[in-house]
CSV table of C-alpha atoms and ligand atoms in Angstrom, one decimal:
chain,number,residue,atom,x,y,z
S,1,MET,CA,-23.9,-17.5,32.8
S,2,ARG,CA,-26.7,-18.0,30.3
S,3,THR,CA,-27.8,-15.8,27.4
S,4,GLN,CA,-29.9,-16.2,24.3
S,5,VAL,CA,-27.2,-15.0,21.8
S,6,ALA,CA,-23.5,-15.1,22.6
S,7,ILE,CA,-21.8,-12.5,20.3
S,8,ILE,CA,-18.1,-12.9,19.7
S,9,GLY,CA,-16.5,-9.6,18.8
S,10,GLY,CA,-17.2,-6.0,19.9
S,11,GLY,CA,-16.6,-4.2,16.6
S,12,PRO,CA,-19.4,-2.5,14.7
S,13,ALA,CA,-21.1,-5.8,13.7
S,14,GLY,CA,-21.2,-7.3,17.2
S,15,LEU,CA,-22.2,-4.1,19.0
S,16,LEU,CA,-24.9,-3.2,16.5
S,17,LEU,CA,-26.4,-6.8,16.7
S,18,SER,CA,-26.4,-6.6,20.5
S,19,HIS,CA,-28.1,-3.2,20.3
S,20,ILE,CA,-30.9,-4.3,17.9
S,21,LEU,CA,-31.5,-7.6,19.7
S,22,ASP,CA,-31.9,-5.7,22.9
S,23,ARG,CA,-34.5,-3.4,21.3
S,24,ASN,CA,-36.4,-6.5,20.3
S,25,GLY,CA,-36.3,-8.0,23.8
S,26,ILE,CA,-33.6,-10.5,23.1
S,27,ASP,CA,-30.7,-11.0,25.5
S,28,SER,CA,-27.1,-11.2,24.4
S,29,VAL,CA,-23.5,-11.0,25.8
S,30,VAL,CA,-20.7,-9.5,23.8
S,31,LEU,CA,-17.2,-11.0,24.2
S,32,GLU,CA,-14.4,-8.7,23.0
S,33,ARG,CA,-10.8,-9.7,22.9
S,34,HIS,CA,-9.3,-6.2,23.3
S,35,SER,CA,-9.9,-3.4,25.7
S,36,ARG,CA,-12.5,-0.8,24.9
S,37,GLN,CA,-9.8,1.8,24.6
S,38,HIS,CA,-8.1,-0.3,21.9
S,39,VAL,CA,-11.3,-0.8,20.0
S,40,LEU,CA,-12.1,2.9,20.0
S,41,ARG,CA,-8.7,3.9,18.9
S,42,ARG,CA,-9.0,2.0,15.5
S,43,ILE,CA,-9.6,4.3,12.5
S,44,ARG,CA,-11.2,2.6,9.6
S,45,ALA,CA,-14.2,3.2,7.3
S,46,GLY,CA,-15.8,6.5,6.7
S,47,VAL,CA,-18.5,6.3,4.0
S,48,LEU,CA,-22.0,5.1,4.8
S,49,GLU,CA,-24.6,3.9,2.2
S,50,THR,CA,-28.1,5.1,2.5
S,51,GLY,CA,-29.3,1.7,3.8
S,52,THR,CA,-26.8,1.9,6.6
S,53,VAL,CA,-27.8,5.5,7.5
S,54,GLU,CA,-31.5,4.6,7.5
S,55,LEU,CA,-30.9,1.5,9.6
S,56,LEU,CA,-28.9,3.4,12.2
S,57,ARG,CA,-31.6,6.1,12.4
S,58,ALA,CA,-34.3,3.4,12.7
S,59,VAL,CA,-32.6,1.8,15.7
S,60,GLY,CA,-32.1,5.1,17.5
S,61,LEU,CA,-28.5,5.7,16.6
S,62,GLY,CA,-29.0,8.6,14.1
S,63,GLU,CA,-28.8,11.6,16.4
S,64,ARG,CA,-25.1,12.3,16.5
S,65,MET,CA,-24.6,11.0,12.9
S,66,ASP,CA,-27.2,13.5,11.6
S,67,ARG,CA,-25.6,16.3,13.6
S,68,GLU,CA,-21.9,15.6,12.8
S,69,GLY,CA,-21.9,13.5,9.7
S,70,HIS,CA,-21.6,15.0,6.2
S,71,PRO,CA,-24.3,14.0,3.8
S,72,HIS,CA,-23.1,13.9,0.2
S,73,SER,CA,-24.4,12.9,-3.2
S,74,GLY,CA,-21.6,10.5,-4.3
S,75,ALA,CA,-17.9,10.6,-5.0
S,76,ALA,CA,-15.6,11.9,-7.8
S,77,ILE,CA,-13.1,10.1,-9.9
S,78,ALA,CA,-10.2,12.2,-11.1
S,79,TRP,CA,-8.6,10.3,-14.0
S,80,GLN,CA,-5.2,11.5,-15.0
S,81,GLY,CA,-5.5,14.0,-17.9
S,82,ARG,CA,-9.3,13.7,-18.2
S,83,GLU,CA,-12.2,15.7,-17.0
S,84,ARG,CA,-13.5,15.0,-13.5
S,85,PHE,CA,-16.2,12.3,-13.3
S,86,PHE,CA,-18.8,12.1,-10.6
S,87,ILE,CA,-20.5,8.9,-9.3
S,88,ASP,CA,-23.8,10.6,-8.7
S,89,THR,CA,-25.9,8.5,-6.3
S,90,LYS,CA,-28.3,11.4,-5.8
S,91,LYS,CA,-29.1,11.8,-9.4
S,92,PHE,CA,-29.5,8.1,-10.3
S,93,THR,CA,-31.0,6.7,-7.1
S,94,GLY,CA,-32.3,9.8,-5.3
S,95,LYS,CA,-30.2,8.7,-2.3
S,96,LEU,CA,-27.6,10.6,-0.3
S,97,MET,CA,-24.6,9.0,1.3
S,98,MET,CA,-23.0,10.0,4.6
S,99,ALA,CA,-19.4,10.7,5.6
S,100,TYR,CA,-19.3,9.5,9.3
S,101,GLY,CA,-16.4,7.6,10.7
S,102,GLN,CA,-16.5,4.0,12.0
S,103,THR,CA,-14.8,5.3,15.1
S,104,ALA,CA,-17.7,7.6,15.8
S,105,ILE,CA,-20.3,4.8,15.1
S,106,THR,CA,-18.4,2.5,17.6
S,107,GLU,CA,-18.5,5.3,20.2
S,108,ASP,CA,-22.2,5.7,19.7
S,109,LEU,CA,-22.8,2.0,19.9
S,110,TYR,CA,-20.8,1.6,23.2
S,111,ALA,CA,-22.8,4.6,24.6
S,112,ALA,CA,-26.1,3.0,23.6
S,113,ARG,CA,-25.2,-0.4,25.1
S,114,ASP,CA,-24.0,1.3,28.3
S,115,ALA,CA,-27.2,3.3,28.6
S,116,ARG,CA,-29.1,-0.1,28.5
S,117,ARG,CA,-26.6,-1.8,30.8
S,118,GLY,CA,-25.7,-4.1,27.9
S,119,LYS,CA,-23.3,-7.0,28.8
S,120,ILE,CA,-19.9,-6.4,27.1
S,121,ILE,CA,-17.0,-8.4,28.4
S,122,ASP,CA,-13.7,-6.7,27.4
S,123,GLU,CA,-10.4,-8.4,27.3
S,124,ALA,CA,-12.0,-11.9,27.0
S,125,SER,CA,-9.1,-14.1,25.8
S,126,ASN,CA,-9.0,-17.7,24.5
S,127,VAL,CA,-12.7,-17.6,23.4
S,128,GLN,CA,-13.8,-21.0,22.2
S,129,LEU,CA,-17.0,-22.2,20.7
S,130,HIS,CA,-18.5,-25.6,21.7
S,131,ASP,CA,-21.2,-28.0,20.6
S,132,LEU,CA,-22.5,-25.7,17.8
S,133,THR,CA,-24.6,-28.4,16.2
S,134,SER,CA,-26.4,-29.4,19.4
S,135,THR,CA,-28.9,-27.8,21.7
S,136,GLN,CA,-26.1,-27.4,24.3
S,137,ALA,CA,-24.1,-24.7,22.4
S,138,HIS,CA,-21.8,-22.7,24.6
S,139,VAL,CA,-18.7,-20.6,24.6
S,140,THR,CA,-15.8,-20.4,27.0
S,141,TYR,CA,-13.3,-17.6,27.6
S,142,GLU,CA,-10.7,-16.5,30.0
S,143,ASN,CA,-10.7,-13.2,31.9
S,144,LYS,CA,-8.3,-12.1,34.7
S,145,GLY,CA,-6.9,-15.6,34.9
S,146,GLN,CA,-10.3,-17.4,35.3
S,147,ILE,CA,-12.2,-19.6,32.8
S,148,HIS,CA,-15.8,-18.7,32.3
S,149,ARG,CA,-18.7,-20.5,30.4
S,150,ILE,CA,-21.7,-19.0,28.7
S,151,ASP,CA,-24.6,-21.2,27.6
S,152,CYS,CA,-26.6,-19.9,24.8
S,153,ASP,CA,-29.2,-20.7,22.1
S,154,TYR,CA,-27.1,-19.1,19.3
S,155,VAL,CA,-23.6,-17.8,18.6
S,156,ALA,CA,-23.0,-14.8,16.4
S,157,GLY,CA,-19.5,-14.7,15.0
S,158,CYS,CA,-18.7,-11.0,14.6
S,159,ASP,CA,-15.0,-11.3,15.4
S,160,GLY,CA,-13.5,-10.0,12.2
S,161,PHE,CA,-11.2,-11.7,9.7
S,162,HIS,CA,-8.7,-13.0,12.3
S,163,GLY,CA,-11.4,-14.2,14.8
S,164,VAL,CA,-12.0,-17.6,16.1
S,165,SER,CA,-15.6,-18.1,14.8
S,166,ARG,CA,-15.0,-18.9,11.2
S,167,GLN,CA,-12.2,-21.2,12.3
S,168,SER,CA,-14.7,-23.1,14.4
S,169,ILE,CA,-16.4,-24.3,11.3
S,170,PRO,CA,-15.0,-27.7,10.1
S,171,ALA,CA,-12.7,-27.0,7.1
S,172,SER,CA,-14.5,-29.7,5.1
S,173,LEU,CA,-17.8,-27.7,5.2
S,174,LEU,CA,-16.3,-24.3,4.4
S,175,ARG,CA,-15.5,-22.9,0.9
S,176,THR,CA,-13.3,-19.9,0.8
S,177,PHE,CA,-12.7,-17.5,-2.2
S,178,GLU,CA,-9.7,-15.2,-2.0
S,179,LYS,CA,-7.8,-12.6,-4.0
S,180,VAL,CA,-4.8,-10.8,-2.5
S,181,TYR,CA,-3.7,-7.6,-4.3
S,182,PRO,CA,0.0,-6.8,-4.8
S,183,PHE,CA,-0.1,-3.4,-3.0
S,184,GLY,CA,-1.5,-1.8,0.1
S,185,TRP,CA,-3.0,1.6,1.1
S,186,LEU,CA,-1.1,4.0,3.2
S,187,SER,CA,-3.4,6.3,5.1
S,188,ILE,CA,-3.2,9.4,7.2
S,189,MET,CA,-5.6,11.5,9.3
S,190,SER,CA,-4.9,15.1,9.8
S,191,VAL,CA,-6.6,18.0,11.6
S,192,THR,CA,-7.1,20.1,8.5
S,193,PRO,CA,-10.2,21.1,6.4
S,194,PRO,CA,-10.8,18.3,4.0
S,195,TYR,CA,-11.0,18.5,0.2
S,196,PRO,CA,-14.7,19.1,-0.5
S,197,ASP,CA,-15.5,15.9,-2.4
S,198,ILE,CA,-14.6,12.3,-1.7
S,199,CYS,CA,-12.3,11.9,-4.7
S,200,TYR,CA,-10.7,8.8,-6.1
S,201,CYS,CA,-7.6,9.6,-8.2
S,202,TYR,CA,-6.1,7.4,-10.9
S,203,HIS,CA,-2.6,8.3,-11.9
S,204,GLU,CA,0.4,6.5,-13.4
S,205,ARG,CA,2.2,6.9,-10.1
S,206,GLY,CA,-0.7,5.0,-8.4
S,207,PHE,CA,-4.0,5.4,-6.8
S,208,ALA,CA,-4.9,8.2,-4.3
S,209,LEU,CA,-8.1,9.1,-2.3
S,210,ALA,CA,-9.2,12.2,-0.5
S,211,SER,CA,-11.9,11.7,2.1
S,212,GLN,CA,-13.1,13.3,5.3
S,213,ARG,CA,-14.5,12.8,8.8
S,214,SER,CA,-15.6,16.3,9.8
S,215,PRO,CA,-15.1,20.0,8.8
S,216,MET,CA,-11.7,19.9,10.5
S,217,LEU,CA,-10.6,16.3,10.0
S,218,SER,CA,-9.3,14.9,6.7
S,219,ARG,CA,-8.5,11.3,5.7
S,220,TYR,CA,-6.2,10.6,2.8
S,221,TYR,CA,-4.9,7.4,1.2
S,222,ILE,CA,-2.3,6.5,-1.4
S,223,GLN,CA,-1.6,3.1,-2.9
S,224,CYS,CA,1.8,1.9,-1.7
S,225,ASP,CA,4.1,-1.1,-2.2
S,226,ILE,CA,3.0,-4.3,-0.4
S,227,ASP,CA,6.2,-4.2,1.8
S,228,ALA,CA,6.1,-0.4,2.4
S,229,LYS,CA,7.3,0.7,5.9
S,230,LEU,CA,5.7,3.5,7.9
S,231,GLU,CA,9.2,4.9,8.8
S,232,ASP,CA,9.9,5.5,5.2
S,233,TRP,CA,6.9,7.7,4.9
S,234,PRO,CA,7.3,10.9,6.9
S,235,ASP,CA,4.4,13.3,6.5
S,236,GLU,CA,6.3,15.5,4.0
S,237,ARG,CA,6.8,12.6,1.6
S,238,PHE,CA,3.2,11.5,2.0
S,239,TRP,CA,1.8,14.9,1.1
S,240,GLN,CA,4.1,15.3,-1.8
S,241,GLU,CA,3.2,11.9,-3.3
S,242,LEU,CA,-0.6,12.5,-2.7
S,243,LYS,CA,-0.4,15.8,-4.5
S,244,ALA,CA,1.6,14.4,-7.4
S,245,ARG,CA,-1.3,11.9,-8.0
S,246,CYS,CA,-4.1,14.5,-8.0
S,247,PRO,CA,-5.0,16.9,-10.7
S,248,LYS,CA,-3.3,20.3,-10.3
S,249,ASP,CA,-6.3,22.2,-9.2
S,250,MET,CA,-7.1,19.6,-6.6
S,251,ALA,CA,-3.5,19.4,-5.3
S,252,GLU,CA,-3.6,23.2,-4.9
S,253,GLN,CA,-6.7,23.0,-2.8
S,254,ILE,CA,-5.4,20.2,-0.4
S,255,VAL,CA,-4.6,21.7,3.0
S,256,THR,CA,-1.7,19.8,4.6
S,257,GLY,CA,-0.7,19.5,8.3
S,258,PRO,CA,0.8,17.1,10.7
S,259,SER,CA,-0.7,13.6,10.7
S,260,ILE,CA,-2.4,12.4,13.9
S,261,GLU,CA,-2.6,8.8,12.6
S,262,LYS,CA,-0.7,6.9,9.9
S,263,SER,CA,-1.1,3.2,8.9
S,264,ILE,CA,-0.7,0.7,6.1
S,265,ALA,CA,-3.4,-1.9,5.3
S,266,PRO,CA,-3.0,-4.7,2.8
S,267,LEU,CA,-5.8,-5.2,0.2
S,268,ARG,CA,-7.7,-8.4,0.0
S,269,SER,CA,-11.0,-9.9,-1.3
S,270,PHE,CA,-12.2,-12.9,0.7
S,271,VAL,CA,-15.5,-14.7,1.0
S,272,ALA,CA,-16.3,-17.7,3.2
S,273,GLU,CA,-19.4,-19.9,2.4
S,274,PRO,CA,-21.7,-20.7,4.0
S,275,MET,CA,-22.1,-18.1,6.7
S,276,ARG,CA,-23.8,-20.6,9.0
S,277,TYR,CA,-22.8,-23.7,10.8
S,278,GLY,CA,-25.5,-25.2,13.1
S,279,ARG,CA,-26.1,-22.5,15.7
S,280,LEU,CA,-23.3,-20.3,14.7
S,281,PHE,CA,-23.9,-17.4,12.3
S,282,LEU,CA,-21.1,-15.3,10.9
S,283,ALA,CA,-21.5,-11.6,10.2
S,284,GLY,CA,-19.2,-8.9,8.9
S,285,ASP,CA,-15.4,-9.3,8.4
S,286,ALA,CA,-15.6,-12.7,10.1
S,287,ALA,CA,-17.1,-14.0,6.9
S,288,HIS,CA,-15.8,-11.6,4.2
S,289,ILE,CA,-13.2,-8.9,3.4
S,290,VAL,CA,-13.3,-6.4,0.6
S,291,PRO,CA,-10.6,-4.0,-0.6
S,292,PRO,CA,-11.6,-0.6,0.7
S,293,THR,CA,-11.9,0.9,-2.8
S,294,GLY,CA,-15.7,0.7,-2.9
S,295,ALA,CA,-16.1,1.7,0.8
S,296,LYS,CA,-18.2,-1.4,1.4
S,297,GLY,CA,-16.6,-3.3,4.4
S,298,LEU,CA,-18.5,-1.6,7.2
S,299,ASN,CA,-21.7,-1.3,5.1
S,300,LEU,CA,-21.7,-5.1,4.5
S,301,ALA,CA,-21.2,-5.7,8.3
S,302,VAL,CA,-24.3,-3.6,8.8
S,303,SER,CA,-26.4,-5.4,6.2
S,304,ASP,CA,-25.4,-8.8,7.6
S,305,VAL,CA,-26.5,-7.6,11.0
S,306,PHE,CA,-29.8,-6.4,9.6
S,307,TYR,CA,-30.5,-9.8,8.1
S,308,LEU,CA,-29.3,-11.7,11.2
S,309,SER,CA,-31.2,-9.5,13.7
S,310,ARG,CA,-34.4,-9.9,11.7
S,311,ALA,CA,-33.9,-13.7,11.6
S,312,LEU,CA,-33.3,-14.0,15.3
S,313,THR,CA,-36.2,-11.7,16.1
S,314,GLU,CA,-38.5,-13.8,13.9
S,315,LYS,CA,-37.4,-17.0,15.7
S,316,TYR,CA,-37.9,-15.6,19.2
S,317,HIS,CA,-41.1,-13.7,18.5
S,318,THR,CA,-42.9,-16.3,16.3
S,319,GLY,CA,-40.9,-19.5,16.5
S,320,ARG,CA,-40.5,-19.5,12.7
S,321,THR,CA,-37.0,-20.1,11.2
S,322,HIS,CA,-37.6,-18.8,7.7
S,323,TYR,CA,-35.0,-16.0,7.9
S,324,LEU,CA,-32.5,-18.1,9.9
S,325,ASP,CA,-32.7,-20.8,7.3
S,326,CYS,CA,-32.1,-18.4,4.4
S,327,TYR,CA,-29.6,-16.1,6.3
S,328,SER,CA,-26.5,-17.4,4.6
S,329,ASP,CA,-27.8,-17.3,1.1
S,330,MET,CA,-29.4,-13.9,1.5
S,331,ALA,CA,-26.4,-12.3,3.1
S,332,LEU,CA,-24.0,-13.8,0.6
S,333,ARG,CA,-26.0,-12.5,-2.4
S,334,ARG,CA,-25.4,-8.9,-1.1
S,335,VAL,CA,-21.8,-9.8,-0.1
S,336,TRP,CA,-20.9,-11.0,-3.6
S,337,GLY,CA,-22.5,-7.9,-5.2
S,338,ALA,CA,-20.2,-5.6,-3.1
S,339,THR,CA,-17.3,-8.0,-3.5
S,340,ARG,CA,-17.6,-7.8,-7.2
S,341,LEU,CA,-17.9,-4.0,-7.2
S,342,SER,CA,-14.9,-3.5,-4.9
S,343,TRP,CA,-12.8,-5.8,-7.0
S,344,TRP,CA,-13.8,-4.0,-10.2
S,345,LEU,CA,-13.1,-0.5,-8.8
S,346,THR,CA,-9.8,-1.8,-7.4
S,347,MET,CA,-8.8,-3.1,-10.9
S,348,LEU,CA,-10.0,0.2,-12.5
S,349,LEU,CA,-8.3,2.6,-10.2
S,350,HIS,CA,-4.9,1.0,-9.3
S,351,ARG,CA,-1.6,0.5,-11.1
S,352,PHE,CA,-0.5,-3.2,-10.8
S,353,PRO,CA,3.2,-4.1,-10.7
S,354,ASP,CA,2.8,-6.4,-13.7
S,355,ASP,CA,0.6,-4.2,-15.8
S,356,THR,CA,1.1,-4.4,-19.5
S,357,GLN,CA,0.1,-1.8,-22.1
S,358,PHE,CA,-2.9,-3.9,-22.8
S,359,ASP,CA,-4.1,-3.7,-19.2
S,360,GLU,CA,-3.7,0.0,-19.3
S,361,ARG,CA,-5.7,0.4,-22.5
S,362,ALA,CA,-8.4,-1.8,-21.3
S,363,ARG,CA,-8.7,0.3,-18.1
S,364,GLN,CA,-8.8,3.5,-20.1
S,365,SER,CA,-11.6,2.0,-22.3
S,366,GLN,CA,-13.5,1.0,-19.2
S,367,PHE,CA,-13.3,4.6,-18.0
S,368,ASP,CA,-14.3,6.0,-21.4
S,369,TYR,CA,-17.3,3.8,-21.4
S,370,LEU,CA,-18.3,5.2,-18.0
S,371,THR,CA,-18.1,8.7,-19.2
S,372,ALA,CA,-19.9,8.0,-22.5
S,373,SER,CA,-22.8,5.9,-21.2
S,374,GLU,CA,-25.6,7.1,-19.0
S,375,HIS,CA,-26.4,3.5,-18.3
S,376,ALA,CA,-22.9,2.7,-17.2
S,377,ARG,CA,-22.9,5.7,-14.9
S,378,ALA,CA,-26.3,4.7,-13.5
S,379,SER,CA,-25.1,1.2,-12.8
S,380,LEU,CA,-22.0,2.3,-10.9
S,381,ALA,CA,-24.0,4.9,-8.9
S,382,GLU,CA,-26.6,2.3,-8.0
S,383,GLN,CA,-23.9,-0.1,-6.7
S,384,TYR,CA,-21.7,2.5,-5.0
S,385,GLY,CA,-24.7,3.9,-3.2
S,386,GLY,CA,-25.6,0.4,-2.1
S,387,MET,CA,-28.2,-2.2,-3.2
S,388,PRO,CA,-31.3,-2.4,-1.1
S,389,PHE,CA,-31.7,-5.1,1.6
S,390,GLU,CA,-33.9,-8.1,0.5
S,391,ALA,CA,-37.4,-8.4,1.9
O,401,RFL,P1,-14.1,-5.7,13.2
O,401,RFL,O1,-14.3,-4.2,13.2
O,401,RFL,O2,-12.8,-6.3,12.8
O,401,RFL,O3,-14.5,-6.2,14.7
O,401,RFL,C1,-14.2,-7.5,15.1
O,401,RFL,C2,-14.0,-7.4,16.6
O,401,RFL,O4,-13.8,-8.7,17.1
O,401,RFL,C3,-12.7,-8.7,18.0
O,401,RFL,N1,-12.1,-10.1,18.0
O,401,RFL,C4,-12.3,-11.0,18.9
O,401,RFL,N2,-13.1,-10.9,20.1
O,401,RFL,C5,-13.1,-12.0,20.8
O,401,RFL,N3,-12.4,-13.2,20.6
O,401,RFL,C6,-11.7,-13.3,19.4
O,401,RFL,N4,-11.0,-14.4,19.2
O,401,RFL,C7,-11.6,-12.2,18.6
O,401,RFL,N5,-11.0,-11.9,17.4
O,401,RFL,C8,-11.3,-10.7,17.1
O,401,RFL,C9,-11.8,-7.7,17.5
O,401,RFL,O5,-10.9,-7.2,18.5
O,401,RFL,C10,-12.7,-6.6,17.0
O,401,RFL,O6,-13.1,-5.7,18.0
O,401,RFL,O7,-15.2,-6.4,12.3
O,401,RFL,P2,-16.8,-6.1,12.0
O,401,RFL,O8,-17.4,-5.7,13.3
O,401,RFL,O9,-17.3,-7.1,11.1
O,401,RFL,O10,-16.7,-4.7,11.2
O,401,RFL,C11,-16.2,-4.7,9.9
O,401,RFL,C12,-15.4,-3.4,9.6
O,401,RFL,O11,-14.6,-3.1,10.7
O,401,RFL,C13,-14.6,-3.5,8.4
O,401,RFL,O12,-15.3,-4.1,7.3
O,401,RFL,C14,-14.1,-2.1,7.8
O,401,RFL,O13,-13.5,-1.3,8.8
O,401,RFL,C15,-13.1,-2.5,6.7
O,401,RFL,N6,-12.2,-1.4,6.6
O,401,RFL,C16,-12.6,-0.4,5.8
O,401,RFL,N7,-13.8,-0.4,5.3
O,401,RFL,C17,-14.2,0.7,4.5
O,401,RFL,O14,-15.3,0.7,4.0
O,401,RFL,N8,-13.4,1.8,4.4
O,401,RFL,C18,-12.1,1.8,5.0
O,401,RFL,O15,-11.4,2.8,4.8
O,401,RFL,C19,-11.6,0.7,5.7
O,401,RFL,N9,-10.4,0.7,6.3
O,401,RFL,C20,-10.9,-1.5,7.1
O,401,RFL,C21,-10.0,-0.4,7.0
O,401,RFL,C22,-10.5,-2.6,7.8
O,401,RFL,C23,-9.2,-2.7,8.4
O,401,RFL,N10,-8.8,-4.0,9.1
O,401,RFL,C24,-9.8,-4.9,9.5
O,401,RFL,C25,-7.5,-4.4,9.3
O,401,RFL,C26,-8.8,-0.5,7.6
O,401,RFL,C27,-8.3,-1.6,8.3
O,401,RFL,C28,-7.0,-1.5,9.0
O,402,PHB,C1,-12.7,6.7,4.2
O,402,PHB,O1,-13.2,7.8,4.3
O,402,PHB,O2,-12.0,6.2,5.0
O,402,PHB,C2,-12.9,6.0,2.9
O,402,PHB,C3,-13.7,6.6,1.9
O,402,PHB,C4,-13.9,5.9,0.7
O,402,PHB,C5,-13.3,4.6,0.5
O,402,PHB,C6,-12.6,4.1,1.5
O,402,PHB,C7,-12.3,4.7,2.7
O,402,PHB,O3,-13.5,3.9,-0.6
């Protein structure tokens, strides 16, 4: 088989890239390790920046999002013993954000690719990338016991943190930057009316977060020990702990019910540089991971895809390689901005096992500064709402 762009990974980054390339007359094949059912079962991000929302609309993926998503003007921080604080993206940037789940976006993307007879190969195992610095770049994979080969002009590595693409770059050429946090997030989904605001809670017992997917679907998170086990967290205990970390009026408003999903995710910051090796371009979690505190992971995957689709379109339509040549630098500038914000919010809103009284006071002072300074509030709102894409 031959294609113009071989895309490794059928998550949001890979599917969106394939969709946009197709709209621009560029052929691609998506190779996904898991079954479609498995990919669609994953519950992950839920908050979209304006830039993400506008891009999805611009490429014909806005209809269901605008019908079912919940536009909102930012998020609240409930700091123990203090007045509620609001990260007001609407006031400071004029922009609305959108609560719309990654699961729904992935469904929309599969539907859009199917409608255009897009080539997505599920359950492609042992994917390998070959000759990435030559004009004979190709990928091989196994499917139903047979080995297949796809020749291509470019390879897009959209295969997440544990994928094969980043590992195909010689270690001597790759620099990685990593921070692993000493706790995780325990999450549940429940068929209950959500708390009205997305609300981040800081409490001496640890962090908690109220979020939402739809008028009858709630998503809640609490900070947990790094070695926490799901079996130790029956629903009853989760709700009790969540409510203990929220202000009283908020706890009283939270509607509890049986969980339909429960999982634990570790928190990590990770960036790999550069995001290009010869004809291979990395996008999304394949190149970087942020802790979910800033709700940036999915939004970064989308901004990478915006830059990469523009670069490939320029190359195929005009022969110029300006955007391909600056893809890594441009994408990384945005990545580092979101990485820094996610790290900062994680430090601000969590209790660390080795916290001293100094750390606690410094955190309180940081929060005091936010409440006292219009400039500080504007800066946070601008970054939480998402920085614009570079021209
Ligand atoms: P994905 O979604 O991980 O998709 C990558 C796809 O590649 C496939 N794959 C391979 N395919 C072929 N060959 C291989 N060798 C392959 N290896 C992997 C995988 O099966 C998968 O389908 O990456 P992408 O597209 O870059 O999208 C990024 C987002 O998914 C991610 O940034 C966010 O979901 C991060 N994230 C969250 N972000 C938020 O903003 N808020 C959240 O609440 C939130 N929760 C999460 C998360 C990420 C999680 N992960 C990755 C463990 C919760 C979890 C559990
Ligand atoms: C979510 O809705 O899943 C969500 C919201 C805000 C975050 C992270 C996750 O910071």
